[in-house]
Every structure is written in C-alpha cells, then in structure tokens.
PDB file of C-alpha atoms and ligand atoms in Angstrom:
ATOM      1  CA  MET A   1      26.496  -5.153 -12.174  1.00  0.00           C
ATOM      2  CA  PHE A   2      22.834  -5.351 -12.421  1.00  0.00           C
ATOM      3  CA  GLU A   3      20.588  -3.983 -15.599  1.00  0.00           C
ATOM      4  CA  ALA A   4      17.951  -2.502 -15.520  1.00  0.00           C
ATOM      5  CA  LYS A   5      15.620  -3.664 -17.699  1.00  0.00           C
ATOM      6  CA  TYR A   6      12.090  -1.717 -17.291  1.00  0.00           C
ATOM      7  CA  CYS A   7      12.800   0.416 -15.028  1.00  0.00           C
ATOM      8  CA  ASN A   8      13.985   4.093 -14.982  1.00  0.00           C
ATOM      9  CA  ILE A   9      16.897   3.639 -13.040  1.00  0.00           C
ATOM     10  CA  GLU A  10      17.764   7.156 -12.870  1.00  0.00           C
ATOM     11  CA  ASN A  11      14.761   8.701 -12.121  1.00  0.00           C
ATOM     12  CA  TYR A  12      13.790   6.773  -9.702  1.00  0.00           C
ATOM     13  CA  GLN A  13      16.804   8.092  -7.869  1.00  0.00           C
ATOM     14  CA  LYS A  14      16.307  11.750  -8.687  1.00  0.00           C
ATOM     15  CA  ILE A  15      12.908  11.677  -7.384  1.00  0.00           C
ATOM     16  CA  GLN A  16      13.367   9.845  -4.493  1.00  0.00           C
ATOM     17  CA  GLN A  17      16.136  12.685  -3.838  1.00  0.00           C
ATOM     18  CA  LEU A  18      13.923  15.583  -4.728  1.00  0.00           C
ATOM     19  CA  LEU A  19      11.012  13.641  -1.544  1.00  0.00           C
ATOM     20  CA  GLN A  20      13.877  13.088   0.670  1.00  0.00           C
ATOM     21  CA  GLY A  21      13.387  15.604   3.679  1.00  0.00           C
ATOM     22  CA  LYS A  22      10.469  16.197   2.578  1.00  0.00           C
ATOM     23  CA  ASP A  23       8.150  13.810   4.290  1.00  0.00           C
ATOM     24  CA  CYS A  24       7.162  12.177   1.277  1.00  0.00           C
ATOM     25  CA  THR A  25       6.373   8.678  -0.013  1.00  0.00           C
ATOM     26  CA  LEU A  26       6.213   7.716  -3.555  1.00  0.00           C
ATOM     27  CA  VAL A  27       4.563   5.354  -4.675  1.00  0.00           C
ATOM     28  CA  ALA A  28       4.987   4.159  -7.645  1.00  0.00           C
ATOM     29  CA  VAL A  29       2.794   2.981 -10.506  1.00  0.00           C
ATOM     30  CA  SER A  30       2.893  -0.421 -12.186  1.00  0.00           C
ATOM     31  CA  LYS A  31      -0.037  -0.722 -13.837  1.00  0.00           C
ATOM     32  CA  THR A  32      -0.368  -2.761 -17.419  1.00  0.00           C
ATOM     33  CA  LYS A  33       3.545  -3.156 -16.116  1.00  0.00           C
ATOM     34  CA  PRO A  34       5.006  -7.139 -15.474  1.00  0.00           C
ATOM     35  CA  ALA A  35       5.763  -8.671 -12.412  1.00  0.00           C
ATOM     36  CA  ALA A  36       9.636  -8.265 -13.025  1.00  0.00           C
ATOM     37  CA  ALA A  37       9.216  -4.771 -13.784  1.00  0.00           C
ATOM     38  CA  ILE A  38       8.200  -4.505  -9.962  1.00  0.00           C
ATOM     39  CA  LEU A  39      10.677  -6.603  -8.847  1.00  0.00           C
ATOM     40  CA  GLU A  40      13.545  -4.376 -10.502  1.00  0.00           C
ATOM     41  CA  LEU A  41      12.830  -1.284  -8.217  1.00  0.00           C
ATOM     42  CA  TYR A  42      11.717  -3.663  -4.852  1.00  0.00           C
ATOM     43  CA  GLN A  43      15.819  -4.870  -5.583  1.00  0.00           C
ATOM     44  CA  GLN A  44      16.639  -1.125  -5.245  1.00  0.00           C
ATOM     45  CA  GLY A  45      14.759  -1.298  -1.608  1.00  0.00           C
ATOM     46  CA  HIS A  46      10.948  -0.170  -2.916  1.00  0.00           C
ATOM     47  CA  ARG A  47       7.803  -1.160  -1.143  1.00  0.00           C
ATOM     48  CA  ASP A  48       5.062   1.330  -1.893  1.00  0.00           C
ATOM     49  CA  PHE A  49       3.624  -0.678  -5.802  1.00  0.00           C
ATOM     50  CA  GLY A  50       0.129   1.487  -6.890  1.00  0.00           C
ATOM     51  CA  GLU A  51      -2.624  -0.459  -9.233  1.00  0.00           C
ATOM     52  CA  ASN A  52      -5.450   0.201 -10.975  1.00  0.00           C
ATOM     53  CA  TYR A  53      -7.288  -3.053 -11.894  1.00  0.00           C
ATOM     54  CA  VAL A  54      -8.117  -5.814  -9.608  1.00  0.00           C
ATOM     55  CA  GLN A  55      -7.987  -8.561 -10.999  1.00  0.00           C
ATOM     56  CA  GLU A  56      -4.203  -7.377 -11.868  1.00  0.00           C
ATOM     57  CA  LEU A  57      -3.384  -7.008  -9.051  1.00  0.00           C
ATOM     58  CA  VAL A  58      -4.639  -9.822  -7.056  1.00  0.00           C
ATOM     59  CA  GLU A  59      -2.470 -11.925 -10.144  1.00  0.00           C
ATOM     60  CA  LYS A  60       0.631 -10.298  -8.860  1.00  0.00           C
ATOM     61  CA  ALA A  61      -0.384  -9.695  -5.511  1.00  0.00           C
ATOM     62  CA  SER A  62       0.369 -13.858  -5.783  1.00  0.00           C
ATOM     63  CA  GLN A  63       4.033 -13.115  -8.432  1.00  0.00           C
ATOM     64  CA  LEU A  64       5.843 -11.387  -5.268  1.00  0.00           C
ATOM     65  CA  PRO A  65       6.988 -10.671  -2.095  1.00  0.00           C
ATOM     66  CA  GLN A  66       5.034 -10.175   0.333  1.00  0.00           C
ATOM     67  CA  ASP A  67       6.349  -7.150   2.041  1.00  0.00           C
ATOM     68  CA  ILE A  68       5.225  -5.199  -0.508  1.00  0.00           C
ATOM     69  CA  ARG A  69       2.694  -2.699   0.428  1.00  0.00           C
ATOM     70  CA  TRP A  70       0.164  -2.414  -2.073  1.00  0.00           C
ATOM     71  CA  HIS A  71      -1.622   1.081  -3.385  1.00  0.00           C
ATOM     72  CA  PHE A  72      -5.162   0.836  -5.097  1.00  0.00           C
ATOM     73  CA  ILE A  73      -5.644   3.964  -6.576  1.00  0.00           C
ATOM     74  CA  GLY A  74      -8.171   2.978  -9.598  1.00  0.00           C
ATOM     75  CA  HIS A  75     -11.740   3.061  -9.542  1.00  0.00           C
ATOM     76  CA  LEU A  76     -12.952   0.551  -7.310  1.00  0.00           C
ATOM     77  CA  GLN A  77     -16.723  -1.153  -7.626  1.00  0.00           C
ATOM     78  CA  THR A  78     -18.210  -2.661  -4.716  1.00  0.00           C
ATOM     79  CA  ASN A  79     -18.467  -5.876  -6.074  1.00  0.00           C
ATOM     80  CA  LYS A  80     -14.544  -6.289  -5.959  1.00  0.00           C
ATOM     81  CA  VAL A  81     -13.909  -5.049  -2.368  1.00  0.00           C
ATOM     82  CA  LYS A  82     -13.137  -8.592  -1.504  1.00  0.00           C
ATOM     83  CA  TYR A  83     -11.126  -9.964  -3.580  1.00  0.00           C
ATOM     84  CA  ILE A  84      -7.832  -6.870  -2.432  1.00  0.00           C
ATOM     85  CA  ALA A  85      -9.565  -7.049   1.150  1.00  0.00           C
ATOM     86  CA  PRO A  86      -7.219  -8.869   2.584  1.00  0.00           C
ATOM     87  CA  PHE A  87      -3.735  -7.870   1.430  1.00  0.00           C
ATOM     88  CA  VAL A  88      -4.062  -4.592   0.501  1.00  0.00           C
ATOM     89  CA  HIS A  89      -2.171  -1.415   2.260  1.00  0.00           C
ATOM     90  CA  LEU A  90      -4.161   1.145   0.865  1.00  0.00           C
ATOM     91  CA  ILE A  91      -7.509   2.498  -1.038  1.00  0.00           C
ATOM     92  CA  HIS A  92      -6.646   5.374  -2.690  1.00  0.00           C
ATOM     93  CA  GLY A  93     -10.110   6.053  -4.575  1.00  0.00           C
ATOM     94  CA  VAL A  94     -12.358   5.493  -2.249  1.00  0.00           C
ATOM     95  CA  ASP A  95     -15.422   8.462  -3.603  1.00  0.00           C
ATOM     96  CA  SER A  96     -18.829   7.012  -1.798  1.00  0.00           C
ATOM     97  CA  GLN A  97     -19.994   6.570   0.762  1.00  0.00           C
ATOM     98  CA  LYS A  98     -21.850   3.033  -0.052  1.00  0.00           C
ATOM     99  CA  LEU A  99     -17.974   1.513  -0.576  1.00  0.00           C
ATOM    100  CA  LEU A 100     -17.145   2.967   2.282  1.00  0.00           C
ATOM    101  CA  LYS A 101     -19.829   1.266   3.113  1.00  0.00           C
ATOM    102  CA  GLU A 102     -18.842  -2.354   1.960  1.00  0.00           C
ATOM    103  CA  VAL A 103     -14.961  -1.747   3.030  1.00  0.00           C
ATOM    104  CA  ASN A 104     -15.756  -1.522   6.384  1.00  0.00           C
ATOM    105  CA  LYS A 105     -18.060  -5.090   5.374  1.00  0.00           C
ATOM    106  CA  GLN A 106     -15.424  -6.890   4.196  1.00  0.00           C
ATOM    107  CA  GLY A 107     -12.773  -5.603   6.995  1.00  0.00           C
ATOM    108  CA  ALA A 108     -15.751  -7.082   9.590  1.00  0.00           C
ATOM    109  CA  LYS A 109     -15.245 -10.371   7.760  1.00  0.00           C
ATOM    110  CA  LEU A 110     -11.416 -10.120   8.456  1.00  0.00           C
ATOM    111  CA  ASN A 111     -11.637  -8.903  11.738  1.00  0.00           C
ATOM    112  CA  LYS A 112      -9.071  -6.114  11.035  1.00  0.00           C
ATOM    113  CA  LYS A 113      -9.232  -1.698  10.107  1.00  0.00           C
ATOM    114  CA  ILE A 114      -8.689  -1.479   5.984  1.00  0.00           C
ATOM    115  CA  GLN A 115      -6.365   1.881   5.173  1.00  0.00           C
ATOM    116  CA  VAL A 116      -8.522   4.128   2.554  1.00  0.00           C
ATOM    117  CA  LEU A 117      -8.142   7.886   1.645  1.00  0.00           C
ATOM    118  CA  LEU A 118     -10.952  10.003   0.864  1.00  0.00           C
ATOM    119  CA  GLN A 119     -10.706  10.274  -3.540  1.00  0.00           C
ATOM    120  CA  VAL A 120     -12.136  14.270  -4.500  1.00  0.00           C
ATOM    121  CA  HIS A 121     -13.360  15.848  -6.770  1.00  0.00           C
ATOM    122  CA  ILE A 122     -10.809  18.669  -7.609  1.00  0.00           C
ATOM    123  CA  ALA A 123     -10.680  18.952 -11.731  1.00  0.00           C
ATOM    124  CA  GLN A 124     -12.069  20.902 -13.864  1.00  0.00           C
ATOM    125  CA  GLU A 125     -13.406  17.396 -15.965  1.00  0.00           C
ATOM    126  CA  GLU A 126     -16.385  15.610 -15.104  1.00  0.00           C
ATOM    127  CA  THR A 127     -15.132  12.318 -15.624  1.00  0.00           C
ATOM    128  CA  LYS A 128     -12.870  11.969 -12.267  1.00  0.00           C
ATOM    129  CA  PHE A 129     -14.619   9.902  -9.829  1.00  0.00           C
ATOM    130  CA  GLY A 130     -14.260  11.564  -6.254  1.00  0.00           C
ATOM    131  CA  PHE A 131     -16.482  13.364  -3.905  1.00  0.00           C
ATOM    132  CA  ASN A 132     -17.445  17.168  -3.913  1.00  0.00           C
ATOM    133  CA  THR A 133     -17.080  19.181  -0.325  1.00  0.00           C
ATOM    134  CA  SER A 134     -21.125  18.674   0.417  1.00  0.00           C
ATOM    135  CA  GLU A 135     -20.509  15.419  -0.315  1.00  0.00           C
ATOM    136  CA  LEU A 136     -17.311  14.881   2.048  1.00  0.00           C
ATOM    137  CA  ASP A 137     -19.800  17.241   4.968  1.00  0.00           C
ATOM    138  CA  GLN A 138     -22.561  14.844   4.323  1.00  0.00           C
ATOM    139  CA  LEU A 139     -20.832  11.686   4.930  1.00  0.00           C
ATOM    140  CA  PHE A 140     -19.371  12.723   7.971  1.00  0.00           C
ATOM    141  CA  THR A 141     -22.177  13.168   9.387  1.00  0.00           C
ATOM    142  CA  ILE A 142     -23.849   9.764   8.730  1.00  0.00           C
ATOM    143  CA  PRO A 143     -24.267   8.379  12.108  1.00  0.00           C
ATOM    144  CA  GLU A 144     -23.575   4.963  10.503  1.00  0.00           C
ATOM    145  CA  LEU A 145     -19.622   6.180  10.150  1.00  0.00           C
ATOM    146  CA  ALA A 146     -19.480   5.563  14.388  1.00  0.00           C
ATOM    147  CA  GLN A 147     -20.505   1.923  13.989  1.00  0.00           C
ATOM    148  CA  TRP A 148     -17.670   1.460  10.559  1.00  0.00           C
ATOM    149  CA  ASN A 149     -15.159   0.392  12.876  1.00  0.00           C
ATOM    150  CA  HIS A 150     -13.354  -1.433  10.303  1.00  0.00           C
ATOM    151  CA  VAL A 151     -12.242   1.410   7.743  1.00  0.00           C
ATOM    152  CA  GLN A 152      -9.901   3.824   9.114  1.00  0.00           C
ATOM    153  CA  ILE A 153      -9.838   6.677   7.291  1.00  0.00           C
ATOM    154  CA  LEU A 154      -5.662   8.428   7.095  1.00  0.00           C
ATOM    155  CA  GLY A 155      -7.046  11.377   4.346  1.00  0.00           C
ATOM    156  CA  LEU A 156      -7.612  12.726   1.081  1.00  0.00           C
ATOM    157  CA  MET A 157      -6.639  11.352  -3.126  1.00  0.00           C
ATOM    158  CA  GLY A 158      -6.965  13.693  -5.832  1.00  0.00           C
ATOM    159  CA  MET A 159      -6.583  14.160  -9.394  1.00  0.00           C
ATOM    160  CA  ALA A 160      -5.746  17.410 -11.050  1.00  0.00           C
ATOM    161  CA  SER A 161      -7.145  18.711 -14.306  1.00  0.00           C
ATOM    162  CA  PHE A 162      -4.979  16.845 -17.769  1.00  0.00           C
ATOM    163  CA  THR A 163      -3.946  20.100 -18.499  1.00  0.00           C
ATOM    164  CA  GLU A 164      -0.378  22.444 -19.422  1.00  0.00           C
ATOM    165  CA  ASN A 165      -2.481  25.262 -17.462  1.00  0.00           C
ATOM    166  CA  ARG A 166       0.001  25.130 -14.576  1.00  0.00           C
ATOM    167  CA  THR A 167      -1.442  27.799 -12.946  1.00  0.00           C
ATOM    168  CA  LEU A 168      -4.891  25.709 -13.240  1.00  0.00           C
ATOM    169  CA  VAL A 169      -3.635  22.843 -11.378  1.00  0.00           C
ATOM    170  CA  GLN A 170      -1.137  24.512  -9.120  1.00  0.00           C
ATOM    171  CA  SER A 171      -5.037  25.864  -7.698  1.00  0.00           C
ATOM    172  CA  GLU A 172      -6.543  21.955  -7.428  1.00  0.00           C
ATOM    173  CA  PHE A 173      -4.297  21.412  -5.535  1.00  0.00           C
ATOM    174  CA  ALA A 174      -3.832  23.633  -3.158  1.00  0.00           C
ATOM    175  CA  THR A 175      -7.795  23.323  -2.629  1.00  0.00           C
ATOM    176  CA  LEU A 176      -7.625  20.173  -1.915  1.00  0.00           C
ATOM    177  CA  HIS A 177      -5.178  20.258   0.773  1.00  0.00           C
ATOM    178  CA  GLN A 178      -6.709  23.713   2.664  1.00  0.00           C
ATOM    179  CA  LEU A 179      -9.635  20.309   2.483  1.00  0.00           C
ATOM    180  CA  TYR A 180      -7.090  18.805   4.324  1.00  0.00           C
ATOM    181  CA  GLN A 181      -6.390  20.547   6.583  1.00  0.00           C
ATOM    182  CA  GLU A 182      -9.259  22.081   7.289  1.00  0.00           C
ATOM    183  CA  LEU A 183     -10.745  17.760   8.195  1.00  0.00           C
ATOM    184  CA  THR A 184      -7.286  17.772   9.829  1.00  0.00           C
ATOM    185  CA  GLY A 185      -8.412  20.435  12.501  1.00  0.00           C
ATOM    186  CA  ARG A 186     -12.105  18.308  13.378  1.00  0.00           C
ATOM    187  CA  GLN A 187     -12.655  14.922  15.379  1.00  0.00           C
ATOM    188  CA  LEU A 188     -14.098  13.528  13.189  1.00  0.00           C
ATOM    189  CA  PRO A 189     -14.846   9.927  13.298  1.00  0.00           C
ATOM    190  CA  GLN A 190     -12.656   6.750  11.746  1.00  0.00           C
ATOM    191  CA  THR A 191     -10.513   9.533  10.629  1.00  0.00           C
ATOM    192  CA  ASN A 192      -7.467   9.785  11.345  1.00  0.00           C
ATOM    193  CA  MET A 193      -5.276  12.339   8.323  1.00  0.00           C
ATOM    194  CA  GLU A 194      -1.924  12.059   7.933  1.00  0.00           C
ATOM    195  CA  VAL A 195      -2.060  11.134   3.919  1.00  0.00           C
ATOM    196  CA  LEU A 196      -2.424  13.388   1.401  1.00  0.00           C
ATOM    197  CA  SER A 197      -2.027  11.887  -2.193  1.00  0.00           C
ATOM    198  CA  MET A 198      -1.899  14.568  -5.107  1.00  0.00           C
ATOM    199  CA  GLY A 199       1.181  14.203  -7.872  1.00  0.00           C
ATOM    200  CA  MET A 200       0.953  12.308 -10.430  1.00  0.00           C
ATOM    201  CA  SER A 201       4.728  12.212 -13.479  1.00  0.00           C
ATOM    202  CA  GLY A 202       3.328  15.703 -14.782  1.00  0.00           C
ATOM    203  CA  ASP A 203       2.295  17.445 -11.985  1.00  0.00           C
ATOM    204  CA  TYR A 204       4.099  15.798  -9.067  1.00  0.00           C
ATOM    205  CA  GLU A 205       6.511  18.911  -8.952  1.00  0.00           C
ATOM    206  CA  LEU A 206       3.465  21.189  -8.175  1.00  0.00           C
ATOM    207  CA  ALA A 207       2.008  18.462  -6.592  1.00  0.00           C
ATOM    208  CA  ILE A 208       4.914  18.826  -3.500  1.00  0.00           C
ATOM    209  CA  GLU A 209       4.806  22.794  -3.714  1.00  0.00           C
ATOM    210  CA  GLN A 210       1.534  22.021  -2.589  1.00  0.00           C
ATOM    211  CA  GLY A 211       1.742  20.340   0.335  1.00  0.00           C
ATOM    212  CA  SER A 212       1.490  16.847  -1.069  1.00  0.00           C
ATOM    213  CA  ASN A 213       3.026  13.526   1.056  1.00  0.00           C
ATOM    214  CA  LEU A 214       2.481  10.973  -0.716  1.00  0.00           C
ATOM    215  CA  VAL A 215       2.961  11.618  -4.994  1.00  0.00           C
ATOM    216  CA  ARG A 216       1.901   8.131  -7.676  1.00  0.00           C
ATOM    217  CA  ILE A 217       4.059   8.081 -10.941  1.00  0.00           C
ATOM    218  CA  GLY A 218       4.435   5.687 -13.580  1.00  0.00           C
ATOM    219  CA  SER A 219       5.746   6.347 -16.324  1.00  0.00           C
ATOM    220  CA  LEU A 220       9.327   8.384 -15.048  1.00  0.00           C
ATOM    221  CA  LEU A 221       9.592   5.069 -13.827  1.00  0.00           C
ATOM    222  CA  PHE A 222       8.714   2.585 -15.975  1.00  0.00           C
ATOM    223  CA  GLY A 223       7.752   4.589 -19.367  1.00  0.00           C
ATOM    224  CA  ALA A 224       4.835   5.153 -21.333  1.00  0.00           C
ATOM    225  CA  ARG A 225       1.652   2.430 -20.703  1.00  0.00           C
ATOM    226  CA  ARG A 226       0.258   1.322 -23.510  1.00  0.00           C
TER     227      ARG A 226
HETATM  228  C1  LIG B   1      -2.029   5.826 -13.488  1.00  0.00           C
HETATM  229  C2  LIG B   1      -2.317   6.589 -12.522  1.00  0.00           C
HETATM  230  C3  LIG B   1      -0.897   7.529 -12.075  1.00  0.00           C
HETATM  231  C4  LIG B   1       0.540   7.415 -12.242  1.00  0.00           C
HETATM  232  O1  LIG B   1       0.273   7.949 -13.214  1.00  0.00           O
HETATM  233  P1  LIG B   1       1.459   8.837 -14.431  1.00  0.00           P
HETATM  234  O2  LIG B   1       1.009   9.723 -15.463  1.00  0.00           O
HETATM  235  O3  LIG B   1       1.913   7.236 -15.926  1.00  0.00           O
HETATM  236  O4  LIG B   1       2.469   8.474 -13.595  1.00  0.00           O
HETATM  237  C5  LIG B   1      -1.173   8.498 -11.305  1.00  0.00           C
HETATM  238  N1  LIG B   1      -2.727   8.459 -10.366  1.00  0.00           N
HETATM  239  C6  LIG B   1      -3.470   7.169 -10.560  1.00  0.00           C
HETATM  240  C7  LIG B   1      -5.083   6.753  -9.774  1.00  0.00           C
HETATM  241  C8  LIG B   1      -3.502   6.663 -12.142  1.00  0.00           C
HETATM  242  O5  LIG B   1      -4.888   6.266 -12.151  1.00  0.00           O
END
C-alpha cells in the first residue's frame, strides 16, 4: 500500500470529489515543499501544480516529469520571465502592461504563445498586487496589444482579503466574476476568456459558489508552510 509522506491524500480526494462535475480545475500549490511531495500527488494522477518563486520552479521542473503543467502563481518580476517562459503552462499573476509586454517578448523569442491570466486587485488590503478595473480597461485599449501575438490572455486571477469576514470575501469574488463575465462578452485582442482563477485553502468553497473554475490549494494538500 502506498504511504503518503507529504500529502494529505484524503483531503485531495475530498476536494477532487467536490470539483468533479463543476468543471473546476485544481492547481496543487507546492511552493516551499520538496519535489517528493509533488511526486506523491503526481502518482495519484495529478498534473497541475502551482509555484510562487522562479528559482524554485526552475529547479523542480528540471527534476520532475515533463508532463506536469506548471502554473506560476507568484509575483513575477520582468527580468525573470525568461527563465520560466520555455516551459510554463500558465502565468497567473500578470499585473502590469510592462510585464505583459515582456512575456510577449519572451514568447516571440521562443516562437510560441504564452498563456497568462491578468491579476485583478479585489482585496481591501493594499499589499495585494493586480490591476484595478480602470487599469484593465486601459490595457485593452492600448494599440500595441493587437501586435502582441505571443501572449494569450486566458482569463483573470484574484485573491480575496485575508479575513474571517465571509461576506466580504464573497463580495470580492462576486466582483471578479462579474468583471470576468463582462470581458467574456467583449471582443478583445489576444484574449480568450476561459479561466477564472480564485480560491485557496481557506476560501475555495466560497470561490466556487461565486463562479471560480480554477482553485489554487496548498496547505490543505501539503500541510502548513514554514
Ligand atoms: C500560496 C498561494 C496559494 C495557496 O495558499 P493555501 O492557503 O496554502 O491554499 C494560492 N494562491 C496564491 C497566489 C498563493 O501565493
């Protein structure tokens, strides 16, 4: 019998059961956890993993199976895009025009389209990164975007306030869902709205209720981080 050392397989199965039939993807957030922890879930058939730090992601990707879909969910610095561009599946945290432009540049070098989500600032906290609605509107009107053929904007990502106030979290998720739907109805360059990435260990059920179709879960699967 296979004994899991790093993963809570019971939680994994419970979450997968809940997501089944809801058309919602689970990204297992493995930041700070060893490659062996990722392999445990891989052996359960899981392929979508999320990482926050470029160097850590590059190291893990070089040690682990090629068919893992790597999601970069952290804050990405412009000068580090080149390290993950060759293999990353989806960059969740694109939060400025400058970063999007750089992703396009690296995509062009590799002659491929890099898939991204635009991070939207929905929390009350000042510290969370992301576009606000007017910055997002502005992005979609810049003429250069039509030329950035090496990015594919697949949707939006957001993080709710870190609070016990469920009503607040719910309304922040609802706001993002509404924005997602508005954009889905528009013809926008390089854009194909398919993914709404919201919800973590503490709030993923609320996020799904509010229309999330991708949740990013770490501690429920791999335990608390240092
Ligand atoms: C760390 C992290 C997560 C996972 O958080 P948990 O609370 O451990 O589930 C999800 N999304 C982002 C952007 C993160 O940085």
